[in-house]
Coordinates of C-alpha atoms in Angstrom, one line a residue:
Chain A
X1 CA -107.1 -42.4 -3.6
X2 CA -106.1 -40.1 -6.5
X3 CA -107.2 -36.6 -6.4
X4 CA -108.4 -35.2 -9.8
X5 CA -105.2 -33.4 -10.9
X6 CA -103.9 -37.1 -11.2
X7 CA -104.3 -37.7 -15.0
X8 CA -101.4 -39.5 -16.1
X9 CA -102.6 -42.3 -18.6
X10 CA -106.1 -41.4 -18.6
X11 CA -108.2 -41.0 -21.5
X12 CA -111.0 -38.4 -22.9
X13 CA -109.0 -35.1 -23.0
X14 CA -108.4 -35.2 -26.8
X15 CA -105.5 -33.8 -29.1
X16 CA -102.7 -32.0 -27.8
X17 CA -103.6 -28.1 -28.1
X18 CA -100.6 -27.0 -30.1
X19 CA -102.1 -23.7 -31.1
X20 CA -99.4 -22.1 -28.9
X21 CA -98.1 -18.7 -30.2
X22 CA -95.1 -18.8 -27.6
X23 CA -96.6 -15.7 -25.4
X24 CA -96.2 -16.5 -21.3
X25 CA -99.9 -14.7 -21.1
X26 CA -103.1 -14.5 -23.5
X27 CA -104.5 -11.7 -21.1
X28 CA -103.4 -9.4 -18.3
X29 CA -105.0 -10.4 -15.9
X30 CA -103.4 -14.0 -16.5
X31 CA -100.0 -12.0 -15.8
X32 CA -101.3 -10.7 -12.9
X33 CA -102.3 -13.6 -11.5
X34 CA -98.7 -15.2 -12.1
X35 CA -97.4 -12.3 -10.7
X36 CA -99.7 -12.6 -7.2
X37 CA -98.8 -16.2 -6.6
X38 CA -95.1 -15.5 -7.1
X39 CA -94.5 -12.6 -5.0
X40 CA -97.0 -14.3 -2.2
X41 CA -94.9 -17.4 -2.3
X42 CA -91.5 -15.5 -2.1
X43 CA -93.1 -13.3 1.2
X44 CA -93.5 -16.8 2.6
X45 CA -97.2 -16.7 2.8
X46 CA -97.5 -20.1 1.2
X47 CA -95.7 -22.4 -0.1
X48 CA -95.1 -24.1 -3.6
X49 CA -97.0 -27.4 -1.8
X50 CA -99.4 -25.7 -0.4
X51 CA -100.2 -23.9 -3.3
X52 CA -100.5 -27.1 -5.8
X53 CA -102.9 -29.0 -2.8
X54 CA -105.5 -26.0 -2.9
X55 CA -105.4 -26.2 -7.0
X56 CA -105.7 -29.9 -6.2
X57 CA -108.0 -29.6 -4.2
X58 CA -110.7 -27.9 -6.2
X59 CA -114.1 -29.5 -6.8
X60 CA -113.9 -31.7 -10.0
X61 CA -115.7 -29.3 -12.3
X62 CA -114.2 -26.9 -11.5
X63 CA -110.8 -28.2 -12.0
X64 CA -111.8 -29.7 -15.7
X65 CA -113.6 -26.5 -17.1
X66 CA -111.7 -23.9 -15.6
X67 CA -108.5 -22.3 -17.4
X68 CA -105.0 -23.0 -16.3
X69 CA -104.8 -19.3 -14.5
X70 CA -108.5 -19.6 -13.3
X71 CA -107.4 -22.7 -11.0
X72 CA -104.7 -20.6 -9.9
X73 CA -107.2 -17.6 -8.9
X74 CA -109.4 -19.5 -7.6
X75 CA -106.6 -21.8 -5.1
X76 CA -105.2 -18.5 -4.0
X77 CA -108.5 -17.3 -3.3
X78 CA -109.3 -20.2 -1.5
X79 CA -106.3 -20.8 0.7
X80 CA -105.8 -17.1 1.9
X81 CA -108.8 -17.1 2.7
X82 CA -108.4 -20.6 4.7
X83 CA -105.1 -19.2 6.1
X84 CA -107.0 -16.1 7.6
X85 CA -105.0 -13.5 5.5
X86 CA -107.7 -11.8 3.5
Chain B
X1 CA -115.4 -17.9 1.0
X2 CA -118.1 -15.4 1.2
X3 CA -116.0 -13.6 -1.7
X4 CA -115.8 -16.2 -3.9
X5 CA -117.9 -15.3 -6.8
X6 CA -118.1 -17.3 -9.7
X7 CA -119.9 -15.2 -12.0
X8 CA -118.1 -12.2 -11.2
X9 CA -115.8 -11.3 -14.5
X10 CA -112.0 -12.9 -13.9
X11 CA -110.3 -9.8 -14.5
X12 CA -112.6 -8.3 -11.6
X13 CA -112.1 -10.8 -9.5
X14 CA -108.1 -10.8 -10.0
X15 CA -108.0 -7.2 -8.8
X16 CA -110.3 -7.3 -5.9
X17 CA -107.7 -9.8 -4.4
X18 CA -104.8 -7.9 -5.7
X19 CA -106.4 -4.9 -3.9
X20 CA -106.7 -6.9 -0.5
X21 CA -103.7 -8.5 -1.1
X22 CA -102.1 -5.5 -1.2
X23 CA -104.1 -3.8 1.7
X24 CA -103.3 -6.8 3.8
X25 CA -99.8 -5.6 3.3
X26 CA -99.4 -9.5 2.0
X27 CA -97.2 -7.8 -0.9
X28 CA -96.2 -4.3 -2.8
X29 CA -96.8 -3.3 -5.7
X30 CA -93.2 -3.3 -6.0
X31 CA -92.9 -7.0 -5.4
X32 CA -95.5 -7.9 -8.0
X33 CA -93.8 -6.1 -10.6
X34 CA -90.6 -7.8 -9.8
X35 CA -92.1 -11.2 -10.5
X36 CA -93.1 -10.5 -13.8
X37 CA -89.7 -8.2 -15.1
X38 CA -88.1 -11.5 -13.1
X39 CA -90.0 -13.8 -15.5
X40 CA -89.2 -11.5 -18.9
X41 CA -85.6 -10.7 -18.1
X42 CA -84.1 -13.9 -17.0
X43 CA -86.5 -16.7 -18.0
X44 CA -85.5 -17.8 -21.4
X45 CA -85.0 -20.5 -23.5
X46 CA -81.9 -19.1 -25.0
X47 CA -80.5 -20.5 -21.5
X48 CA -81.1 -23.8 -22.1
X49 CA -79.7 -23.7 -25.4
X50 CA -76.6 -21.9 -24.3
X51 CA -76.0 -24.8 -21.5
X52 CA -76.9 -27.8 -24.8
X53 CA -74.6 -26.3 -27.0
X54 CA -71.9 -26.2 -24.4
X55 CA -72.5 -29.9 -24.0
X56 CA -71.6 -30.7 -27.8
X57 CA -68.7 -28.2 -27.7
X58 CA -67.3 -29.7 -24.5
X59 CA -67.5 -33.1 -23.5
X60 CA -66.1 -32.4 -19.9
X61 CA -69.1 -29.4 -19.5
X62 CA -71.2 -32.3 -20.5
X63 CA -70.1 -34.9 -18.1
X64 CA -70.9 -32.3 -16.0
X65 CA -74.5 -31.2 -17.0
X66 CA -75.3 -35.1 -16.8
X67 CA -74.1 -35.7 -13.4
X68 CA -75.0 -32.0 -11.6
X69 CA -77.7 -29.9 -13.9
X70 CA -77.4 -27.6 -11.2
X71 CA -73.9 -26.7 -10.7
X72 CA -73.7 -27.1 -14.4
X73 CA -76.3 -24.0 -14.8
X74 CA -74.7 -22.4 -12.2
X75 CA -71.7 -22.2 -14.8
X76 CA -73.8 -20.0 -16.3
X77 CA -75.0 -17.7 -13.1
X78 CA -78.6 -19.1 -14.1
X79 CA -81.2 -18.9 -11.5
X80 CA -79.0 -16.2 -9.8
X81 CA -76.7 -15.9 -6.2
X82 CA -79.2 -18.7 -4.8
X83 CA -79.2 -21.0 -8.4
X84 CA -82.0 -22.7 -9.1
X85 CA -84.8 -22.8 -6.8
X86 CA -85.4 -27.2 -7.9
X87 CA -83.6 -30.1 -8.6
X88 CA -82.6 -30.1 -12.4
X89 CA -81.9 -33.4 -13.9
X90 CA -80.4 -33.2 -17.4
X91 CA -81.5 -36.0 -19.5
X92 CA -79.5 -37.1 -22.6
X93 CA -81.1 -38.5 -26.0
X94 CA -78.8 -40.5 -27.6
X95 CA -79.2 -43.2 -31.3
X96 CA -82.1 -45.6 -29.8
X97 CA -83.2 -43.5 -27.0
X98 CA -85.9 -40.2 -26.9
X99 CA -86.4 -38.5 -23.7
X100 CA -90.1 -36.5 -23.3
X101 CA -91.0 -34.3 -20.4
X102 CA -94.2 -33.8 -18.9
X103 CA -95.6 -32.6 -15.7
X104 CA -98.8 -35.3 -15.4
X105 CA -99.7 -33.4 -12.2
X106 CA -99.6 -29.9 -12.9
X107 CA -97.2 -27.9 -15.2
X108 CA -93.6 -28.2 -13.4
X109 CA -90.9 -26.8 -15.8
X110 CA -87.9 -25.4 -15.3
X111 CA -88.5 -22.1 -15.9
X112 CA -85.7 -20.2 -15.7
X113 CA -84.0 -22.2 -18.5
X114 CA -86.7 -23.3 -20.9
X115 CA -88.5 -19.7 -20.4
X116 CA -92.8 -20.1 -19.5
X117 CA -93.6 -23.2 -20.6
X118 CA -95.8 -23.5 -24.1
X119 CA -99.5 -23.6 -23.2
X120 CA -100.3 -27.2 -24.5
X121 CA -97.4 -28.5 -21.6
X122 CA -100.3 -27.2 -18.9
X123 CA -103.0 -29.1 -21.2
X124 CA -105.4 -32.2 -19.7
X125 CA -104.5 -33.9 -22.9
X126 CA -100.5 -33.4 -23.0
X127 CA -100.4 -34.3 -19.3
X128 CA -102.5 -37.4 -19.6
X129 CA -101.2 -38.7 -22.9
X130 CA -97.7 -37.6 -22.6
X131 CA -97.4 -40.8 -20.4
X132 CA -99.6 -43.7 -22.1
X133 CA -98.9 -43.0 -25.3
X134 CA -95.8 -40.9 -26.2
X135 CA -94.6 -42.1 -29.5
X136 CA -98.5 -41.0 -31.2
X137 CA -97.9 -37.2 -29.2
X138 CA -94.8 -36.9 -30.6
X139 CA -96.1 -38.1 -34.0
X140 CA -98.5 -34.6 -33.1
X141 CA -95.7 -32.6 -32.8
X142 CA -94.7 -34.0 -36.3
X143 CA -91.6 -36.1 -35.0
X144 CA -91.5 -39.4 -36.0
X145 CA -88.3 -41.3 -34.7
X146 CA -85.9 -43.8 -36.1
X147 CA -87.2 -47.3 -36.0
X148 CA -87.2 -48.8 -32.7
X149 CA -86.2 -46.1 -31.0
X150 CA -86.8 -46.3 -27.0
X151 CA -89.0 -43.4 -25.4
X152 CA -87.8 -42.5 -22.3
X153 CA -90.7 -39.9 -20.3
X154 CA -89.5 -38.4 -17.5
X155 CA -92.7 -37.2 -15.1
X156 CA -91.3 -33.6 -13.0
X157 CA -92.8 -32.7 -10.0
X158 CA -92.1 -29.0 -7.5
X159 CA -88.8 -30.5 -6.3
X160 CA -87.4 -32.0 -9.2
X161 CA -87.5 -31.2 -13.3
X162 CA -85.5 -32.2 -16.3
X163 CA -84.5 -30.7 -19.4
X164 CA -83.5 -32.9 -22.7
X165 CA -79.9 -32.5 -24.0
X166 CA -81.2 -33.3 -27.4
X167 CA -78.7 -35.2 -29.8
X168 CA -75.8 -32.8 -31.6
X169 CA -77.7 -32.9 -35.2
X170 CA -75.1 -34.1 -38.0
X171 CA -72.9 -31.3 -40.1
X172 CA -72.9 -29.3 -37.5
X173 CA -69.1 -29.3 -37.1
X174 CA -68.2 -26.0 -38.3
X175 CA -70.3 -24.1 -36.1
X176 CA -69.4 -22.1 -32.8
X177 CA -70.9 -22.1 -29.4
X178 CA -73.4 -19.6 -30.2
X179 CA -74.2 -21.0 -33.9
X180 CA -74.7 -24.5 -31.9
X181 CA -77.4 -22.8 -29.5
X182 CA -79.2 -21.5 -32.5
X183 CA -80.5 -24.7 -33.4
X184 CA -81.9 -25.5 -30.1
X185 CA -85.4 -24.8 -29.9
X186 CA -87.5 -25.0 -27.1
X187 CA -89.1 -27.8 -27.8
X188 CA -86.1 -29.8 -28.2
X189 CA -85.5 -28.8 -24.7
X190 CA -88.8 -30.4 -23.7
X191 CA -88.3 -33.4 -26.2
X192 CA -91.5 -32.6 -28.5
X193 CA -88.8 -31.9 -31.6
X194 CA -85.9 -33.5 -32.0
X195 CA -83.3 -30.6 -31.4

């Protein structure tokens, strides 16, 4: 069964967003977040697939409305806590 | 989960976990910087465009590129002592055939050589459209390609990602190396433009 992160070919999400200014980061704390998951995964407290499953692994509506770097917050939040580490 | 509050404000919520992240002794402060100077020193697409225009220059460097992305951007020392930390597959555009690169999963990219990728490659709609209906997402980006051209779209995943050696664009004999990787744009590298 596909999970929701599967949306190749599907329909309903609209126009491509091409508002894009070329910054990496529309707010710090986007930055830091990118910054959290990198250096986490590089000390070896997760890895890349285990990373993607818990952003996978979010409730639907959460996955749809949140931002990109909100799904990110919200995996690592979920699977350090999961893994015991915080 | 007992900490996980959604109506606390992001930027909160990102530093109470830097904070016990950090307290944990998960990471340093020293380690989070170094991701981010990481990202802004060496992640660019100026790389990308370096390795394309060495491809027109040098047919044997693009043999190369085509058959081995990663030794071929090792040439470069891109992605460091270690190289890159995926798979790169270089894909080649030539008269009749596009390639497009998406991520329909998530948002894999190569990084290192195409520099953070462009917001609207982490979109619902790129990801889902990218593969059903390239030729009208393209036609978005404002390409529109030669009659009966073929669209090729290439799906990356963690392990494995592609760039687009984009076609050498005509009257561009006269120019060097660097001149060459001038025209590359980022875009081209993903295969939303045409070069």
């Amino acid at each position: 069964m596909s999970r929701v992160h599967d949306v190749g070919g599907q329909s309903g999400f609209g126009p491509v967003p091409l508002d894009d200014d070329g910054l990496p980061f529309h707010a710090d704390w986007q930055a830091r977040v990118y910054a959290l998951s990198g250096a986490l995964r590089s000390r070896g407290h997760f890895n890349t697939d285990e990373f993607r499953d818990a952003i996978e692994s979010l409730p639907v509506q959460q996955y749809l409305s949140q931002s990109y770097y909100e799904r990110w917050l919200a995996a690592m939040e979920n699977l350090l806590t999961a893994k015991g580490l915080i | 989960m007992s900490e996980h509050h959604q109506d606390v404000p992001i930027a909160v919520r990102v530093r109470q976990l830097e904070e016990r992240v950090t307290g944990a002794g998960l990471v340093t402060d020293a380690d989070l910087d170094g991701v981010l100077s990481r990202l802004y020193a060496d992640a660019s697409p100026v790389n990308g465009a370096r390795m394309v225009a060495r491809a027109w220059a040098d047919p044997a460097y693009r043999q190369r590129l085509l058959a081995d992305g990663n030794a071929a951007a090792a040439e470069f020392g891109f992605g460091g002592a270690d190289g890159l930390s995926y798979r790169l597959a270089v894909v080649a555009n030539e008269p009749g055939l596009h390639n497009l690169i998406v991520c329909t999963l998530c948002s894999c990219y190569p990084v290192s050589l195409l520099g953070p990728s462009p917001s609207w490659y982490k979109s619902l709609a790129y990801r889902s459209r990218a593969v059903r209906e390239p030729a009208t997402v393209l036609s978005e980006f404002g390409l529109t390609l030669p009659e009966g051209t073929q669209i090729a779209v290439w799906d990356a995943s963690a392990e494995s990602r592609y760039m687009v050696l984009p076609l050498r664009p005509a009257g561009t004999g006269h120019l060097s190396e660097v001149g060459l990787a001038a025209l590359v744009t980022r875009n081209g590298l993903i295969g939303t433009a045409s070069v």
